[in-house]
Amino acid sequence: MQKDQLLTRRRALLAGAAALGAAGAAGLLIEGTGDEEPAHGAAAAGPQARQALTPSAYRLQPLAGYGSPRAEPGRLKVRREPILRVSGRGRTMVLTYDDGPDPHYTPHILDTLAAHDVRAMFFVCGEMAVEHKELLARMADEGHVVGNHTWTHPLLTQLGRAEIRDEMERTSDVIEDAYGERPQWFRAPYGAWNRAAFQLGAEMGMEPMAWTVDSTDWMTPGTSTIVDRVESGAGPGVVVLDHDAGGDRSQSVRAIREYLPYLIDSGYHLTVPPRRRT
Ligand code: ZN
């Protein structure tokens, strides 16, 4: 198949997966901190306001100061804190994997997710993604959500605005190329956020997502410790932080084989946020 045919196919699959995800999530909402800046017009207000506006109505809202039609960033608030958890009906949880994709570990994690028919979020680094585009294509095909975790995983708080923009923009470009869609989520390396990151993320159409429970797999504390931290941290709305790259992640690979069936047996609905319309 030609590359553009592949992308078209992936987009179709993504659209299908997004519809399934939205139906499966049944009201999965993202909890803000209540500390957002005023929205840009009614179109950027909460879900209720958005519901009240038909698509043709929101197109009539001025998107002052924004030129890119691609991401419709005027619909995103500039947050002052990242999103820490999600809310949905029942026992909804989100699993996230950072720093990849890594050909040694990511395929095993994808295999385990597939075996249990579960979707997760992968916050990828551009420098990894550009070397392993086939793994992003697989994530698209299997309905996972890919987020932006910068190009080189720097401490954003030590960078200037132009450097932060470059780190984020290049990563969104390679994600669009390999995954078929620009990312709608980003996560600051080390969870170190600053104002520029929030502003640039909103400009690029991305919401900042942190996490509720850190599995501490990045410290390679042993598989059973990772499993225990995820299982004991489980709860409605919890976002779990794991890693599929950035070191020896064989413990993370083994841990998900244990905690995923446990969470499912405990009645948790592991899901991803539905794709926002852009
Ligand atoms: Zn990271």
Coordinates of C-alpha atoms and ligand atoms in Angstrom, one line a residue:
M1 CA 0.0 0.0 0.0
Q2 CA 1.1 3.6 -0.6
K3 CA 1.9 5.6 2.4
D4 CA -1.1 7.9 1.9
Q5 CA -3.4 4.9 1.6
L6 CA -2.0 3.6 4.9
L7 CA -2.6 6.9 6.6
T8 CA -6.2 6.9 5.3
R9 CA -6.7 3.4 6.6
R10 CA -5.3 4.4 9.9
R11 CA -7.4 7.5 10.1
A12 CA -10.5 5.3 9.4
L13 CA -9.4 2.9 12.1
L14 CA -8.8 5.7 14.5
A15 CA -12.2 7.2 13.8
G16 CA -13.8 3.8 14.5
A17 CA -11.7 3.4 17.7
A18 CA -12.6 6.8 18.9
A19 CA -16.3 6.1 18.4
L20 CA -15.9 2.8 20.3
G21 CA -13.9 4.6 22.9
A22 CA -16.5 7.3 23.4
A23 CA -19.3 4.7 23.7
G24 CA -17.3 2.5 26.0
A25 CA -16.2 5.4 28.2
A26 CA -19.8 6.4 28.6
G27 CA -19.4 9.8 30.0
L28 CA -15.7 9.7 30.7
L29 CA -14.8 13.3 31.5
I30 CA -11.6 14.9 32.3
E31 CA -11.5 16.6 35.7
G32 CA -10.0 20.0 35.8
T33 CA -8.7 21.7 38.8
G34 CA -11.2 24.5 38.7
D35 CA -8.2 26.8 38.3
E36 CA -8.3 27.4 34.5
E37 CA -8.1 30.7 32.9
P38 CA -11.2 32.2 31.3
A39 CA -12.1 30.4 28.2
H40 CA -11.9 31.9 24.7
G41 CA -15.6 32.4 24.1
A42 CA -18.4 30.0 24.9
A43 CA -17.0 27.4 22.6
A44 CA -14.1 26.8 25.0
A45 CA -16.3 26.4 28.0
G46 CA -17.1 23.1 29.7
P47 CA -19.0 20.2 28.2
Q48 CA -22.4 21.7 29.0
A49 CA -21.7 24.9 27.1
R50 CA -20.2 22.9 24.3
Q51 CA -23.3 20.7 24.1
A52 CA -25.5 23.8 23.8
L53 CA -23.6 25.0 20.8
T54 CA -24.2 23.3 17.4
P55 CA -21.1 23.0 15.3
S56 CA -22.3 25.8 13.0
A57 CA -22.8 28.0 16.1
Y58 CA -19.3 27.5 17.4
R59 CA -17.8 28.2 14.0
L60 CA -19.4 31.7 14.4
Q61 CA -17.5 32.3 17.6
P62 CA -14.4 34.4 17.0
L63 CA -11.1 32.6 17.4
A64 CA -9.1 35.7 18.0
G65 CA -5.4 35.4 17.9
Y66 CA -5.2 31.9 16.4
G67 CA -4.4 31.3 12.8
S68 CA -4.1 27.5 12.6
P69 CA -7.3 25.8 11.4
R70 CA -5.7 22.5 12.2
A71 CA -6.1 22.2 16.0
E72 CA -8.7 24.8 16.7
P73 CA -6.8 25.7 19.8
G74 CA -9.3 28.4 20.7
R75 CA -11.4 25.6 22.2
L76 CA -8.8 24.7 24.8
K77 CA -8.3 26.5 28.1
V78 CA -4.9 27.4 29.2
R79 CA -4.6 25.4 32.4
R80 CA -2.5 26.3 35.4
E81 CA -2.3 22.7 36.6
P82 CA -2.2 19.5 34.7
I83 CA -5.1 17.0 34.7
L84 CA -4.5 14.5 37.5
R85 CA -7.4 12.1 37.2
V86 CA -10.5 11.3 35.0
S87 CA -14.1 10.9 36.0
G88 CA -16.5 8.5 34.5
R89 CA -19.3 6.3 35.5
G90 CA -18.3 3.4 37.6
R91 CA -14.8 2.2 38.1
T92 CA -13.0 3.9 35.2
M93 CA -9.2 4.0 35.1
V94 CA -6.6 5.0 32.6
L95 CA -3.2 3.3 32.1
T96 CA -0.4 5.5 30.7
Y97 CA 3.1 4.5 29.4
D98 CA 5.8 7.1 29.0
D99 CA 9.2 7.6 27.2
G100 CA 8.8 5.0 24.4
P101 CA 8.3 3.5 22.0
D102 CA 11.0 1.0 22.6
P103 CA 11.2 -2.1 20.4
H104 CA 12.3 -4.3 23.3
Y105 CA 9.4 -3.5 25.7
T106 CA 6.6 -1.7 23.9
P107 CA 5.5 -4.7 21.8
H108 CA 5.1 -6.9 24.9
I109 CA 3.0 -4.2 26.6
L110 CA 0.9 -3.9 23.5
D111 CA 0.5 -7.7 23.3
T112 CA -0.8 -7.8 26.9
L113 CA -3.2 -4.9 26.3
A114 CA -4.5 -6.7 23.1
A115 CA -4.9 -10.0 25.0
H116 CA -7.3 -8.2 27.4
D117 CA -8.9 -5.9 24.7
V118 CA -7.8 -2.8 26.7
R119 CA -6.8 0.6 25.3
A120 CA -4.1 2.7 27.0
M121 CA -2.3 6.0 26.5
F122 CA 1.3 6.2 25.3
F123 CA 3.2 9.5 25.9
V124 CA 6.0 9.1 23.4
C125 CA 9.3 11.0 22.9
G126 CA 9.9 12.3 19.4
E127 CA 13.4 10.9 19.2
M128 CA 12.1 7.4 20.0
A129 CA 9.0 7.7 17.8
V130 CA 11.0 8.7 14.7
E131 CA 13.1 5.5 15.0
H132 CA 10.1 3.2 15.6
K133 CA 7.2 4.6 13.6
E134 CA 5.9 1.1 13.1
L135 CA 5.0 1.0 16.8
L136 CA 3.0 4.2 16.6
A137 CA 1.2 2.7 13.6
R138 CA 0.4 -0.4 15.6
M139 CA -0.9 1.8 18.5
A140 CA -3.2 3.5 16.0
D141 CA -4.4 0.2 14.5
E142 CA -5.2 -1.1 18.0
G143 CA -7.0 2.0 19.2
H144 CA -4.5 3.4 21.7
V145 CA -4.1 7.1 22.3
V146 CA -0.6 8.6 21.6
G147 CA 0.4 11.7 23.5
N148 CA 3.3 14.1 23.2
H149 CA 6.2 13.7 25.8
T150 CA 8.6 16.1 24.0
W151 CA 11.4 15.2 21.7
T152 CA 14.4 14.6 24.0
H153 CA 12.8 14.4 27.4
P154 CA 14.3 17.6 28.9
L155 CA 13.4 19.5 32.0
L156 CA 11.1 22.1 30.5
T157 CA 11.6 24.4 33.4
Q158 CA 15.2 24.9 32.3
L159 CA 14.3 25.8 28.7
G160 CA 13.3 28.9 26.9
R161 CA 9.9 29.2 25.2
A162 CA 11.3 28.7 21.7
E163 CA 13.0 25.5 22.8
I164 CA 9.9 24.2 24.5
R165 CA 7.9 24.9 21.4
D166 CA 10.5 23.1 19.2
E167 CA 10.5 20.0 21.6
M168 CA 6.7 19.8 21.4
E169 CA 6.1 20.8 17.8
R170 CA 8.6 18.3 16.3
T171 CA 7.1 15.5 18.4
S172 CA 3.6 16.3 17.3
D173 CA 4.8 16.3 13.7
V174 CA 6.3 12.8 13.9
I175 CA 3.2 11.5 15.7
E176 CA 1.0 12.9 13.0
D177 CA 3.2 11.2 10.4
A178 CA 3.4 7.8 12.1
Y179 CA 0.2 7.6 14.0
G180 CA -2.0 9.4 11.5
E181 CA -3.3 12.2 13.8
R182 CA -1.8 15.0 15.8
P183 CA -1.8 14.3 19.5
Q184 CA -4.4 15.9 21.8
W185 CA -2.5 15.2 25.0
F186 CA 0.9 16.1 26.3
R187 CA 2.9 15.3 29.5
A188 CA 5.9 17.2 30.7
P189 CA 9.0 15.1 31.4
Y190 CA 9.5 14.5 35.1
G191 CA 6.0 16.1 35.7
A192 CA 7.8 19.4 35.6
W193 CA 5.3 21.9 34.2
N194 CA 5.6 25.6 33.6
R195 CA 3.4 28.3 32.2
A196 CA 5.0 28.2 28.8
A197 CA 4.3 24.5 28.5
F198 CA 0.6 25.0 29.4
Q199 CA 0.3 27.8 27.0
L200 CA 2.1 26.1 24.1
G201 CA 0.2 22.9 24.7
A202 CA -3.1 24.7 24.5
E203 CA -2.0 26.5 21.3
M204 CA -1.1 23.1 19.8
G205 CA -4.5 21.6 20.7
M206 CA -3.1 19.5 23.5
E207 CA -4.4 19.0 27.1
P208 CA -1.8 18.5 29.8
M209 CA -2.1 15.2 31.5
A210 CA -0.3 14.2 34.7
W211 CA -1.1 11.1 36.8
T212 CA -2.7 10.0 40.0
V213 CA -0.6 7.0 40.9
D214 CA 3.1 6.5 40.1
S215 CA 3.9 2.8 39.8
T216 CA 7.5 3.8 40.4
D217 CA 8.6 1.3 37.7
W218 CA 11.2 3.8 36.6
M219 CA 13.1 3.0 39.9
T220 CA 13.0 -0.8 38.9
P221 CA 11.9 -1.7 42.4
G222 CA 10.9 -5.3 41.4
T223 CA 7.9 -6.5 39.6
S224 CA 5.9 -7.3 42.7
T225 CA 6.4 -3.7 44.0
I226 CA 5.1 -2.3 40.7
V227 CA 2.1 -4.6 40.8
D228 CA 1.4 -3.8 44.4
R229 CA 1.6 0.0 43.8
V230 CA -0.8 -0.2 40.9
E231 CA -3.3 -2.5 42.6
S232 CA -3.3 -0.7 45.9
G233 CA -3.5 2.7 44.1
A234 CA -6.5 1.5 42.0
G235 CA -9.7 3.6 42.3
P236 CA -12.3 5.3 40.2
G237 CA -10.8 8.0 38.0
V238 CA -7.2 7.0 38.7
V239 CA -4.6 7.6 36.0
V240 CA -1.6 5.3 36.4
L241 CA 2.0 6.2 35.3
D242 CA 4.1 3.4 33.9
H243 CA 7.0 3.4 31.5
D244 CA 7.7 1.3 28.3
A245 CA 11.2 2.8 27.8
G246 CA 14.0 4.8 29.4
G247 CA 15.9 1.9 30.9
D248 CA 15.4 -1.8 31.5
R249 CA 11.6 -2.1 31.5
S250 CA 11.3 -5.9 31.8
Q251 CA 9.8 -5.4 35.2
S252 CA 7.1 -3.1 33.7
V253 CA 6.4 -5.7 31.0
R254 CA 5.9 -8.4 33.6
A255 CA 4.0 -6.2 36.0
I256 CA 1.2 -5.4 33.5
R257 CA 0.7 -9.1 32.9
E258 CA -0.3 -9.3 36.6
Y259 CA -2.1 -6.1 37.4
L260 CA -4.2 -5.9 34.2
P261 CA -6.2 -9.1 34.8
Y262 CA -6.5 -8.1 38.5
L263 CA -7.9 -4.7 37.7
I264 CA -10.4 -6.2 35.2
D265 CA -11.4 -8.9 37.7
S266 CA -11.9 -6.1 40.2
G267 CA -14.5 -4.5 38.0
Y268 CA -12.4 -1.7 36.6
H269 CA -13.0 -0.3 33.1
L270 CA -9.6 0.5 31.7
T271 CA -10.1 3.1 29.0
V272 CA -8.8 6.2 27.2
P273 CA -10.3 9.6 26.8
P274 CA -12.5 10.0 23.7
R275 CA -11.0 11.9 20.9
R276 CA -12.1 15.6 20.9
R277 CA -13.5 16.8 17.7
T278 CA -11.2 19.3 16.0
Ligands
ZN1 ZN 9.1 10.6 30.9

